[in-house]
Amino acid sequence: MSNESRRSIMATAWRIVKATGYTISNALKKAWVLFKIRAKMSTGIVEFQYRKVDGTTRQAFGTLDNSKIRYEYQHSQRKPNDTLFTYYDTEKQEFRAFKIWNILPNE
């Protein structure tokens, strides 16, 4: 694993700690799950779960693999938000996002 990957995981964990007050241990667990999901999504479709804003759990199937995304890019003026995890939902055929601290561990 590269130093850049480790740096990214730690940065994500500290974002979670600052936003939620979680312990660094819990935040690192979530950061690792996000890291692994993002890596798998770059080459295929991944099944994962996260807690929605209303408290319910969503089972999602998503990807970041451009060959599996059916979407015409429209230039956006939005600034990147590093507290969101954005993915392409293969069931709904649209982009979705969730707060990084709402990821649930793999079961």
Tab-separated table of C-alpha atoms in Angstrom:
chain	number	residue	atom	x	y	z
A	1	MET	CA	0.000	0.000	0.000
A	2	SER	CA	1.340	3.400	-0.943
A	3	ASN	CA	1.936	6.296	1.411
A	4	GLU	CA	-0.664	8.246	-0.562
A	5	SER	CA	-3.290	5.611	0.229
A	6	ARG	CA	-2.424	5.658	3.928
A	7	ARG	CA	-2.557	9.448	3.925
A	8	SER	CA	-5.984	9.377	2.271
A	9	ILE	CA	-7.354	6.885	4.815
A	10	MET	CA	-6.063	8.953	7.757
A	11	ALA	CA	-7.446	12.184	6.274
A	12	THR	CA	-10.867	10.549	5.857
A	13	ALA	CA	-10.746	9.239	9.419
A	14	TRP	CA	-9.931	12.689	10.822
A	15	ARG	CA	-12.786	14.246	8.806
A	16	ILE	CA	-15.123	11.728	10.428
A	17	VAL	CA	-13.745	12.461	13.913
A	18	LYS	CA	-14.131	16.223	13.473
A	19	ALA	CA	-17.668	15.980	12.106
A	20	THR	CA	-19.067	13.374	14.506
A	21	GLY	CA	-16.877	13.118	17.582
A	22	TYR	CA	-16.299	9.399	16.958
A	23	THR	CA	-13.130	7.878	18.366
A	24	ILE	CA	-10.227	7.631	15.957
A	25	SER	CA	-10.554	3.838	16.125
A	26	ASN	CA	-14.173	3.877	14.912
A	27	ALA	CA	-13.382	6.517	12.315
A	28	LEU	CA	-10.469	4.471	10.949
A	29	LYS	CA	-12.720	1.424	10.592
A	30	LYS	CA	-15.154	3.469	8.506
A	31	ALA	CA	-12.323	5.034	6.484
A	32	TRP	CA	-10.954	1.569	5.647
A	33	VAL	CA	-14.385	0.358	4.523
A	34	LEU	CA	-14.724	3.418	2.270
A	35	PHE	CA	-11.216	2.911	0.873
A	36	LYS	CA	-11.908	-0.740	0.020
A	37	ILE	CA	-15.297	0.057	-1.536
A	38	ARG	CA	-13.821	2.838	-3.681
A	39	ALA	CA	-11.033	0.512	-4.884
A	40	LYS	CA	-13.484	-2.244	-5.835
A	41	MET	CA	-15.847	0.264	-7.490
A	42	SER	CA	-13.113	1.445	-9.835
A	43	THR	CA	-13.275	-1.902	-11.640
A	44	GLY	CA	-16.796	-3.185	-11.076
A	45	ILE	CA	-20.118	-3.104	-9.252
A	46	VAL	CA	-20.037	-3.335	-5.460
A	47	GLU	CA	-22.796	-4.132	-2.977
A	48	PHE	CA	-22.634	-2.109	0.256
A	49	GLN	CA	-24.859	-0.536	2.901
A	50	TYR	CA	-25.137	2.873	4.485
A	51	ARG	CA	-27.458	4.681	6.837
A	52	LYS	CA	-29.671	7.279	5.175
A	53	VAL	CA	-30.417	10.676	6.736
A	54	ASP	CA	-33.819	9.432	7.957
A	55	GLY	CA	-32.098	6.591	9.860
A	56	THR	CA	-33.055	3.730	7.572
A	57	THR	CA	-30.492	1.442	5.976
A	58	ARG	CA	-29.997	1.412	2.222
A	59	GLN	CA	-28.520	-1.557	0.439
A	60	ALA	CA	-26.821	-0.153	-2.622
A	61	PHE	CA	-25.163	-1.458	-5.754
A	62	GLY	CA	-22.752	1.088	-7.130
A	63	THR	CA	-19.747	1.644	-9.335
A	64	LEU	CA	-17.162	4.221	-10.318
A	65	ASP	CA	-16.126	2.273	-13.444
A	66	ASN	CA	-16.685	4.591	-16.419
A	67	SER	CA	-17.467	1.662	-18.724
A	68	LYS	CA	-20.516	0.791	-16.575
A	69	ILE	CA	-21.863	4.330	-16.138
A	70	ARG	CA	-24.599	5.488	-18.493
A	71	TYR	CA	-24.459	9.205	-17.971
A	72	GLU	CA	-23.779	12.236	-20.085
A	73	TYR	CA	-21.531	14.600	-18.135
A	74	GLN	CA	-22.826	18.127	-17.755
A	75	HIS	CA	-20.371	20.658	-16.414
A	76	SER	CA	-21.126	21.587	-12.848
A	77	GLN	CA	-20.138	24.606	-10.799
A	78	ARG	CA	-20.339	22.623	-7.553
A	79	LYS	CA	-17.292	22.457	-5.345
A	80	PRO	CA	-16.187	18.977	-4.277
A	81	ASN	CA	-17.453	17.986	-0.829
A	82	ASP	CA	-14.974	15.775	1.008
A	83	THR	CA	-17.583	14.634	3.545
A	84	LEU	CA	-19.652	12.917	0.842
A	85	PHE	CA	-19.062	9.612	-0.904
A	86	THR	CA	-20.493	9.855	-4.402
A	87	TYR	CA	-21.165	6.791	-6.536
A	88	TYR	CA	-23.204	5.718	-9.545
A	89	ASP	CA	-26.216	3.633	-8.465
A	90	THR	CA	-26.551	0.835	-11.016
A	91	GLU	CA	-30.154	0.093	-10.035
A	92	LYS	CA	-31.463	3.674	-10.267
A	93	GLN	CA	-29.081	4.584	-13.114
A	94	GLU	CA	-28.095	7.869	-11.474
A	95	PHE	CA	-25.491	9.323	-9.162
A	96	ARG	CA	-26.098	9.235	-5.418
A	97	ALA	CA	-24.138	10.307	-2.353
A	98	PHE	CA	-24.043	9.740	1.381
A	99	LYS	CA	-22.123	11.174	4.332
A	100	ILE	CA	-18.886	9.253	4.808
A	101	TRP	CA	-19.597	8.531	8.474
A	102	ASN	CA	-22.854	6.748	7.567
A	103	ILE	CA	-21.150	3.789	5.873
A	104	LEU	CA	-21.963	0.466	7.513
A	105	PRO	CA	-19.389	-2.326	7.880
A	106	ASN	CA	-19.534	-5.279	5.523
A	107	GLU	CA	-21.469	-8.188	6.971
